Short mmCIF file of C-alpha atoms in Angstrom, two decimals:
data_model
loop_
_atom_site.label_atom_id
_atom_site.label_comp_id
_atom_site.label_asym_id
_atom_site.label_seq_id
_atom_site.Cartn_x
_atom_site.Cartn_y
_atom_site.Cartn_z
CA MET B 217 -176.64 -37.65 -81.58
CA PRO B 218 -179.57 -39.98 -80.98
CA TYR B 219 -179.42 -40.20 -77.20
CA TYR B 220 -178.78 -38.21 -74.04
CA ARG B 221 -175.65 -38.24 -71.88
CA SER B 222 -174.70 -36.48 -68.67
CA VAL B 223 -171.04 -36.28 -67.58
CA GLY B 224 -169.57 -34.71 -64.45
CA ARG B 225 -171.48 -32.29 -62.24
CA VAL B 226 -174.58 -30.44 -63.50
CA PRO B 227 -177.37 -28.67 -61.61
CA HIS B 228 -180.80 -30.23 -61.22
CA LYS B 229 -182.38 -27.70 -63.64
CA ARG B 230 -181.19 -25.95 -66.77
CA HIS B 231 -180.26 -22.26 -66.62
CA VAL B 232 -180.33 -21.97 -62.82
CA GLN B 233 -177.63 -20.88 -60.37
CA PHE B 234 -174.81 -23.44 -60.15
CA ARG B 235 -172.20 -22.51 -57.58
CA LYS B 236 -168.53 -23.36 -57.18
CA PRO B 237 -167.14 -24.53 -53.84
CA ASP B 238 -166.06 -20.91 -53.14
CA GLY B 239 -169.62 -19.66 -53.73
CA GLY B 240 -169.05 -18.15 -57.16
CA LEU B 241 -171.14 -19.11 -60.18
CA TYR B 242 -170.07 -21.52 -62.90
CA ARG B 243 -170.41 -20.10 -66.41
CA GLU B 244 -173.03 -21.91 -68.49
CA GLU B 245 -172.49 -22.40 -72.25
CA LEU B 246 -175.23 -23.68 -74.54
CA MET B 247 -173.89 -25.29 -77.73
CA GLY B 248 -176.92 -25.57 -80.00
CA THR B 249 -177.47 -26.51 -83.63
CA GLU B 250 -179.94 -25.22 -86.21
CA GLY B 251 -180.62 -21.99 -84.36
CA PHE B 252 -181.11 -23.78 -81.02
CA SER B 253 -183.97 -25.80 -82.53
CA SER B 254 -182.11 -29.13 -82.76
CA ASP B 255 -179.48 -31.10 -80.77
CA SER B 256 -177.57 -29.21 -78.11
CA ALA B 257 -175.32 -29.56 -75.07
CA LEU B 258 -175.01 -27.51 -71.89
CA LEU B 259 -171.47 -27.11 -70.55
CA TYR B 260 -170.48 -25.61 -67.19
CA HIS B 261 -167.18 -23.69 -67.20
CA THR B 262 -165.12 -22.54 -64.25
CA HIS B 263 -164.22 -19.38 -66.20
CA ALA B 264 -166.10 -17.36 -68.80
CA PRO B 265 -165.66 -19.04 -72.23
CA THR B 266 -165.91 -15.57 -73.81
CA ASP B 267 -162.78 -14.09 -72.21
CA VAL B 268 -160.65 -13.42 -75.33
CA VAL B 269 -157.50 -11.35 -74.82
CA ASP B 270 -156.19 -11.34 -78.40
CA VAL B 271 -157.26 -12.15 -81.96
CA GLY B 272 -155.04 -12.80 -84.97
CA THR B 273 -155.07 -14.28 -88.46
CA TRP B 274 -154.35 -17.97 -89.02
CA ASP B 275 -153.13 -18.60 -92.55
CA ILE B 276 -154.26 -22.03 -93.81
CA PRO B 277 -152.08 -23.08 -96.76
CA GLY B 278 -152.91 -25.43 -99.63
CA GLN B 279 -156.64 -24.75 -99.91
CA GLU B 280 -156.77 -24.21 -103.68
CA THR B 281 -158.47 -26.82 -105.88
CA THR B 282 -158.30 -27.84 -109.54
CA PRO B 283 -161.29 -29.11 -111.56
CA ASN B 284 -161.21 -32.77 -112.62
CA HIS B 285 -160.87 -31.85 -116.28
CA PRO B 286 -160.55 -33.71 -118.52
CA LEU B 287 -162.86 -35.99 -116.55
CA LYS B 288 -161.07 -39.20 -115.61
CA PRO B 289 -160.69 -41.68 -112.74
CA ARG B 290 -157.83 -41.11 -110.32
CA LEU B 291 -155.66 -43.24 -108.08
CA VAL B 292 -154.16 -41.34 -105.13
CA ARG B 293 -151.53 -42.97 -102.90
CA THR B 294 -151.83 -41.18 -99.58
CA ARG B 295 -148.86 -42.99 -98.00
CA LYS B 296 -146.62 -40.80 -100.16
CA LEU B 297 -147.89 -37.87 -98.10
CA ASP B 298 -146.48 -39.33 -94.86
CA GLU B 299 -144.33 -36.32 -94.05
CA GLY B 300 -145.43 -35.79 -90.44
CA GLY B 301 -146.91 -32.72 -88.85
CA ASP B 302 -149.96 -32.34 -86.65
CA ALA B 303 -153.60 -33.18 -87.30
CA VAL B 304 -154.56 -29.53 -87.84
CA ASN B 305 -151.72 -27.79 -89.67
CA GLY B 306 -150.29 -30.92 -91.30
CA ARG B 307 -153.38 -32.08 -93.20
CA ARG B 308 -153.10 -32.18 -97.00
CA LEU B 309 -156.19 -31.42 -99.06
CA LEU B 310 -157.20 -34.24 -101.42
CA ALA B 311 -160.63 -33.23 -102.72
CA ALA B 312 -163.29 -30.59 -102.13
CA ASN B 313 -166.58 -29.12 -103.28
CA GLN B 314 -169.14 -26.74 -101.80
CA ASP B 315 -170.25 -29.34 -99.24
CA VAL B 316 -167.18 -31.21 -98.08
CA ARG B 317 -163.38 -31.19 -97.92
CA VAL B 318 -161.38 -34.42 -97.67
CA SER B 319 -157.82 -34.34 -96.31
CA TYR B 320 -155.09 -36.70 -95.11
CA VAL B 321 -152.34 -36.44 -92.54
CA ALA B 322 -149.84 -38.78 -90.88
CA ALA B 323 -149.65 -36.89 -87.58
CA ASP B 324 -146.55 -37.43 -85.46
CA ARG B 325 -146.90 -34.58 -82.97
CA PRO B 326 -149.64 -32.92 -80.87
CA SER B 327 -151.90 -30.45 -82.63
CA PRO B 328 -152.82 -27.02 -81.30
CA LEU B 329 -156.26 -26.48 -79.84
CA TYR B 330 -158.66 -26.26 -82.76
CA ARG B 331 -162.30 -26.01 -83.70
CA ASN B 332 -164.14 -25.97 -87.00
CA ALA B 333 -166.87 -23.33 -87.08
CA MET B 334 -168.12 -24.41 -90.54
CA GLY B 335 -169.44 -27.89 -89.75
CA ASP B 336 -168.81 -31.29 -88.21
CA GLU B 337 -165.62 -33.21 -88.92
CA MET B 338 -165.19 -36.96 -89.34
CA TYR B 339 -161.74 -38.38 -88.60
CA PHE B 340 -161.03 -41.95 -89.69
CA VAL B 341 -157.98 -43.54 -88.03
CA GLN B 342 -156.30 -45.81 -90.56
CA SER B 343 -153.39 -46.70 -88.23
CA GLY B 344 -151.74 -45.48 -85.06
CA THR B 345 -153.24 -44.38 -81.76
CA ALA B 346 -154.11 -41.01 -80.30
CA ARG B 347 -155.64 -39.21 -77.38
CA VAL B 348 -158.33 -36.78 -78.51
CA GLU B 349 -158.67 -34.08 -75.86
CA THR B 350 -161.89 -32.08 -76.05
CA VAL B 351 -163.89 -29.58 -74.07
CA PHE B 352 -166.26 -32.52 -73.33
CA GLY B 353 -163.52 -34.89 -72.12
CA VAL B 354 -161.10 -37.38 -73.67
CA LEU B 355 -161.43 -40.10 -76.31
CA ASP B 356 -158.67 -42.69 -76.74
CA VAL B 357 -158.76 -43.89 -80.35
CA GLY B 358 -156.95 -46.37 -82.56
CA PRO B 359 -157.06 -48.21 -85.87
CA ARG B 360 -160.40 -48.20 -87.72
CA ASP B 361 -162.06 -45.73 -85.39
CA PHE B 362 -164.37 -43.09 -86.81
CA VAL B 363 -164.39 -39.95 -84.66
CA ILE B 364 -167.29 -37.53 -85.14
CA MET B 365 -166.41 -34.04 -83.90
CA PRO B 366 -169.39 -31.63 -83.69
CA THR B 367 -169.18 -28.14 -85.10
CA SER B 368 -167.23 -25.66 -82.93
CA THR B 369 -165.96 -28.28 -80.47
CA THR B 370 -162.56 -27.18 -79.16
CA HIS B 371 -160.21 -30.14 -79.28
CA ARG B 372 -156.72 -31.34 -80.11
CA TRP B 373 -155.06 -34.56 -81.27
CA VAL B 374 -152.14 -36.07 -79.34
CA PRO B 375 -150.48 -39.15 -80.94
CA THR B 376 -149.75 -41.74 -78.26
CA GLY B 377 -147.79 -44.48 -80.01
CA ASP B 378 -144.32 -44.73 -81.50
CA LYS B 379 -145.78 -44.42 -85.01
CA PRO B 380 -147.77 -41.61 -86.61
CA VAL B 381 -151.55 -41.64 -86.51
CA ARG B 382 -152.82 -41.71 -90.10
CA LEU B 383 -156.09 -39.82 -90.49
CA LEU B 384 -158.55 -39.43 -93.33
CA ILE B 385 -160.45 -36.25 -92.48
CA THR B 386 -163.85 -35.22 -93.81
CA GLU B 387 -164.82 -31.60 -93.12
CA SER B 388 -168.53 -30.96 -93.59
CA THR B 389 -170.45 -27.72 -93.98
CA GLY B 390 -173.16 -29.11 -91.68
CA GLY B 391 -173.84 -32.03 -89.38
CA ILE B 392 -172.60 -35.62 -89.78
CA HIS B 393 -175.10 -38.14 -88.44
CA PRO B 394 -176.18 -41.78 -88.68
CA PRO B 395 -178.54 -42.27 -91.63
CA LYS B 396 -182.12 -41.33 -90.82
CA ARG B 397 -183.40 -44.73 -91.95
CA TYR B 398 -181.49 -46.35 -89.05
CA LEU B 399 -183.29 -44.24 -86.43
CA SER B 400 -186.75 -44.09 -84.92
CA ALA B 401 -188.71 -40.85 -84.89
CA ARG B 402 -187.32 -40.28 -81.38
CA GLY B 403 -183.72 -41.03 -82.36
CA GLN B 404 -183.21 -44.62 -81.20
CA PHE B 405 -181.28 -46.99 -83.44
CA LEU B 406 -183.70 -49.48 -85.01
CA GLU B 407 -183.29 -53.25 -85.17
CA HIS B 408 -182.20 -53.25 -88.83
CA SER B 409 -179.38 -50.78 -88.17
CA PRO B 410 -175.86 -52.23 -88.69
CA TYR B 411 -174.71 -50.61 -85.44
CA CYS B 412 -176.34 -49.16 -82.33
CA GLU B 413 -175.81 -47.06 -79.21
CA ARG B 414 -173.73 -49.77 -77.50
CA ASP B 415 -171.10 -49.42 -80.21
CA LEU B 416 -170.52 -45.69 -79.63
CA ARG B 417 -167.87 -44.34 -77.25
CA ALA B 418 -168.09 -40.84 -75.78
CA PRO B 419 -166.10 -38.97 -73.10
CA ALA B 420 -166.86 -40.50 -69.72
CA GLU B 421 -165.61 -37.78 -67.40
CA PRO B 422 -164.58 -34.11 -67.53
CA TYR B 423 -161.06 -33.19 -68.55
CA VAL B 424 -159.84 -30.05 -66.77
CA VAL B 425 -156.60 -28.28 -67.69
CA GLU B 426 -155.14 -25.17 -66.06
CA GLY B 427 -153.60 -22.48 -68.23
CA ASP B 428 -153.52 -18.80 -69.09
CA ASN B 429 -153.32 -17.02 -72.47
CA VAL B 430 -154.17 -20.15 -74.45
CA ASP B 431 -154.40 -20.11 -78.26
CA VAL B 432 -157.26 -21.77 -80.16
CA TYR B 433 -157.22 -22.00 -83.96
CA VAL B 434 -160.62 -21.63 -85.63
CA ARG B 435 -161.52 -22.55 -89.21
CA HIS B 436 -164.42 -20.52 -90.60
CA ARG B 437 -165.90 -19.49 -93.93
CA ALA B 438 -163.55 -16.55 -94.41
CA GLY B 439 -160.41 -18.56 -93.57
CA GLY B 440 -158.65 -19.03 -90.22
CA THR B 441 -158.51 -17.03 -86.98
CA ARG B 442 -156.40 -17.48 -83.84
CA TYR B 443 -158.09 -16.58 -80.56
CA THR B 444 -156.10 -16.21 -77.35
CA TYR B 445 -158.21 -16.98 -74.27
CA ALA B 446 -157.48 -15.71 -70.79
CA HIS B 447 -158.04 -19.22 -69.40
CA HIS B 448 -157.73 -22.71 -70.84
CA PRO B 449 -161.01 -23.76 -72.54
CA PHE B 450 -160.79 -27.17 -70.86
CA ASP B 451 -162.33 -25.95 -67.60
CA VAL B 452 -165.69 -27.75 -67.90
CA VAL B 453 -166.78 -29.53 -64.71
CA GLY B 454 -169.87 -31.11 -66.26
CA TRP B 455 -172.13 -31.20 -69.30
CA ASP B 456 -175.24 -32.89 -70.61
CA GLY B 457 -177.21 -33.14 -73.83
CA HIS B 458 -177.31 -34.86 -77.20
CA LEU B 459 -174.39 -33.05 -78.86
CA TYR B 460 -170.87 -34.34 -78.16
CA PRO B 461 -167.92 -36.04 -79.84
CA TYR B 462 -167.95 -39.80 -80.11
CA ALA B 463 -166.05 -42.70 -81.65
CA PHE B 464 -167.27 -45.74 -83.56
CA ASN B 465 -165.02 -48.56 -84.71
CA MET B 466 -165.74 -49.94 -88.18
CA ASP B 467 -165.08 -53.48 -86.92
CA ASP B 468 -168.35 -53.11 -85.00
CA TYR B 469 -170.27 -52.49 -88.23
CA GLU B 470 -172.49 -55.51 -88.95
CA PRO B 471 -172.68 -56.00 -92.73
CA ILE B 472 -175.94 -56.88 -94.44
CA ILE B 473 -175.57 -59.60 -97.07
CA GLY B 474 -177.88 -61.12 -99.65
CA ARG B 475 -178.08 -63.85 -102.26
CA ILE B 476 -176.74 -61.45 -104.89
CA HIS B 477 -174.41 -58.46 -104.75
CA GLN B 478 -175.67 -55.67 -102.47
CA PRO B 479 -175.47 -52.00 -103.56
CA PRO B 480 -173.28 -49.44 -101.73
CA PRO B 481 -176.12 -47.87 -99.66
CA THR B 482 -176.26 -51.20 -97.79
CA PHE B 483 -172.93 -50.21 -96.21
CA GLN B 484 -173.80 -46.60 -95.36
CA THR B 485 -172.52 -45.51 -91.96
CA PHE B 486 -172.99 -41.71 -91.82
CA GLU B 487 -174.51 -38.92 -93.86
CA GLY B 488 -173.94 -35.19 -94.16
CA PRO B 489 -175.26 -32.40 -96.37
CA GLY B 490 -174.33 -33.41 -99.90
CA PHE B 491 -172.46 -36.64 -99.10
CA VAL B 492 -172.56 -40.07 -97.46
CA ILE B 493 -169.90 -42.22 -95.79
CA CYS B 494 -169.88 -46.02 -96.11
CA SER B 495 -167.93 -48.79 -94.34
CA PHE B 496 -166.90 -51.81 -96.39
CA VAL B 497 -165.92 -54.59 -94.00
CA PRO B 498 -165.19 -58.31 -94.47
CA HIS B 499 -168.37 -60.33 -94.93
CA LYS B 500 -169.73 -63.59 -96.30
CA VAL B 501 -169.97 -63.84 -100.06
CA GLU B 502 -173.33 -63.90 -101.81
CA TYR B 503 -174.99 -67.32 -101.90
CA HIS B 504 -177.11 -67.45 -105.06
CA PRO B 505 -175.86 -70.44 -107.11
CA ASP B 506 -175.05 -68.13 -110.01
CA ALA B 507 -173.83 -65.19 -107.92
CA VAL B 508 -171.29 -62.72 -109.25
CA ILE B 509 -169.32 -61.59 -106.23
CA VAL B 510 -167.76 -58.41 -107.62
CA PRO B 511 -169.63 -55.19 -108.34
CA TYR B 512 -171.42 -54.88 -111.65
CA ASN B 513 -170.42 -52.02 -113.93
CA HIS B 514 -172.12 -48.93 -112.66
CA ALA B 515 -172.38 -45.22 -113.34
CA ASN B 516 -172.86 -42.94 -110.35
CA VAL B 517 -174.72 -40.44 -112.48
CA ASP B 518 -174.89 -37.82 -109.74
CA SER B 519 -172.05 -38.84 -107.41
CA ASP B 520 -168.29 -38.68 -107.19
CA GLU B 521 -166.93 -41.75 -105.38
CA LEU B 522 -163.80 -41.76 -103.20
CA MET B 523 -162.81 -45.23 -101.96
CA TYR B 524 -160.11 -45.19 -99.26
CA TYR B 525 -158.48 -48.61 -98.87
CA VAL B 526 -157.79 -49.31 -95.20
CA GLU B 527 -156.03 -52.48 -96.31
CA ALA B 528 -154.50 -53.27 -99.70
CA ALA B 529 -156.98 -54.55 -102.27
CA GLY B 530 -156.75 -58.23 -103.09
CA GLY B 531 -157.03 -60.07 -106.40
CA SER B 532 -156.52 -58.20 -109.63
CA ARG B 533 -157.11 -54.81 -107.99
CA GLY B 534 -154.03 -55.29 -105.84
CA GLY B 535 -152.07 -55.78 -109.04
CA HIS B 536 -153.19 -52.36 -110.23
CA GLY B 537 -151.48 -50.54 -107.37
CA ILE B 538 -154.43 -50.24 -105.00
CA ASP B 539 -152.39 -50.74 -101.88
CA GLU B 540 -152.93 -49.76 -98.24
CA GLY B 541 -153.90 -46.10 -97.98
CA ALA B 542 -154.76 -45.76 -101.67
CA ILE B 543 -157.80 -43.81 -102.81
CA THR B 544 -159.65 -44.61 -106.00
CA TRP B 545 -161.62 -41.66 -107.32
CA HIS B 546 -164.41 -42.45 -109.78
CA PRO B 547 -166.24 -39.28 -110.81
CA ALA B 548 -169.83 -38.90 -111.97
CA GLY B 549 -169.83 -39.50 -115.72
CA PHE B 550 -167.26 -42.32 -115.59
CA ILE B 551 -168.64 -45.89 -115.84
CA HIS B 552 -166.65 -48.26 -113.62
CA GLY B 553 -166.79 -51.76 -112.19
CA PRO B 554 -164.52 -54.82 -112.23
CA HIS B 555 -160.94 -54.21 -113.30
CA THR B 556 -159.13 -56.21 -115.97
CA ASN B 557 -159.73 -59.98 -115.54
CA GLU B 558 -161.43 -59.42 -112.17
CA LEU B 559 -164.87 -60.56 -113.34
CA GLU B 560 -163.78 -63.90 -114.80
CA ARG B 561 -161.38 -64.68 -111.97
CA SER B 562 -163.97 -63.98 -109.30
CA VAL B 563 -166.60 -66.16 -110.99
CA GLU B 564 -164.12 -69.01 -111.43
CA ALA B 565 -163.11 -68.81 -107.75
CA TYR B 566 -166.76 -68.68 -106.62
CA ASN B 567 -167.79 -71.64 -108.78
CA ALA B 568 -164.86 -73.64 -107.42
CA GLY B 569 -165.88 -72.86 -103.84
CA LYS B 570 -162.60 -71.08 -103.13
CA VAL B 571 -164.11 -67.83 -101.81
CA ASP B 572 -165.99 -67.69 -98.53
CA ILE B 573 -165.28 -64.20 -97.20
CA LYS B 574 -164.93 -60.91 -99.05
CA ARG B 575 -161.89 -59.27 -97.52
CA LEU B 576 -162.43 -55.68 -98.64
CA THR B 577 -161.85 -53.13 -95.89
CA ALA B 578 -162.44 -49.57 -97.07
CA VAL B 579 -164.15 -46.26 -96.34
CA MET B 580 -166.16 -44.74 -99.16
CA ILE B 581 -167.22 -41.11 -99.45
CA ASP B 582 -169.85 -40.38 -102.11
CA THR B 583 -170.61 -36.75 -102.86
CA PHE B 584 -173.61 -35.40 -104.76
CA ARG B 585 -171.74 -32.53 -106.35
CA PRO B 586 -168.51 -32.84 -108.36
CA LEU B 587 -165.24 -32.86 -106.45
CA GLU B 588 -162.19 -30.86 -107.42
CA LEU B 589 -158.63 -32.03 -106.77
CA GLY B 590 -156.64 -30.65 -103.88
CA GLU B 591 -152.89 -30.12 -103.93
CA GLY B 592 -152.32 -33.31 -101.91
CA ALA B 593 -154.05 -35.50 -104.49
CA LEU B 594 -152.22 -33.86 -107.38
CA ALA B 595 -148.88 -34.45 -105.65
CA VAL B 596 -149.30 -38.23 -105.30
CA GLU B 597 -151.64 -39.24 -108.15
CA ASN B 598 -150.75 -42.34 -110.19
CA PRO B 599 -151.01 -41.16 -113.82
CA ASP B 600 -151.31 -44.72 -115.15
CA TYR B 601 -154.57 -45.58 -113.40
CA LEU B 602 -156.77 -45.01 -116.46
CA ALA B 603 -154.90 -47.79 -118.30
CA THR B 604 -156.10 -50.37 -115.74
CA TRP B 605 -159.58 -50.19 -117.28
CA ARG B 606 -158.43 -51.36 -120.71
CA ASN B 607 -160.01 -54.69 -121.78
CA ALA B 608 -161.81 -55.03 -118.42
#
């Protein structure tokens, strides 16, 4: 994270005695990245965070993938995966490569305590509300929130509404951060950034829970492990540092527009090792007198593109089945752009002055290595999507 926070009670110096009201010592935990040479946080526990009383295997189903061969575009309708479950065990794998795994779940019940020891996770809330309980405190989240969960942060998801919370989940093998070009050398958001520190929400106070013999499910490179801790991990009375979970709502993303169509990097929101995440939000149309307001045909020669539609696509794309929750998957090697009749219709509407705002609301994940299909995508793929490119 680009700036420092301090929450709850912490001592005046790092790594010094910090005593409880009864005179005993709090247990200090340093969560550090890149071998303790990058961002970190110091947490102060009532009990030792190392007190494990049992270890077992956690079997994670549905992790196999299938190559995208023969190479073709895909249309995945995630709403057909709305079968319930929790945000940890209920997620269905859509796509994966060596750098990233993308999953979906419509969670209708609390998850177990969980942490990912492989990398950061990004949760995008398409609909519903939830309380995200973490070792750092609580985040209340709702529609269009991004939640960035740092590596090895113990947390759980608790749906809070009468409807499921629909989550698009990106599991990284490293950190997920704002793009470097948005930040100063010291980590402050710069003036040209489409969002800034004021738009980010982090836990504001400690969240302490009593409990004994508490299970935590851990995802790691060899699979899954269940740890049973003597005391509840949520016993932190204070923490400080630059590493913590936070939320950012895509409605606070300020789009950058131009006289002609702007390329996807203009909408970049986060980046991770081997991938980027973009936010497409409603914005003014281009204003060149001869503007073409839909994307030109393009070939992502070294990227697979997943476009998750937060709202149903309008115009001709809506007629091709790209409804709310749909994902279009355009792999490297496939040239794509306007769908059938979309180019002519958009130009006619622009010339007639009928279009003022582009209404697209979507999250895009571009990866720099090929993605393979997960079992979730294969279960709800529309096999007719390739035909929508005929005579475009």
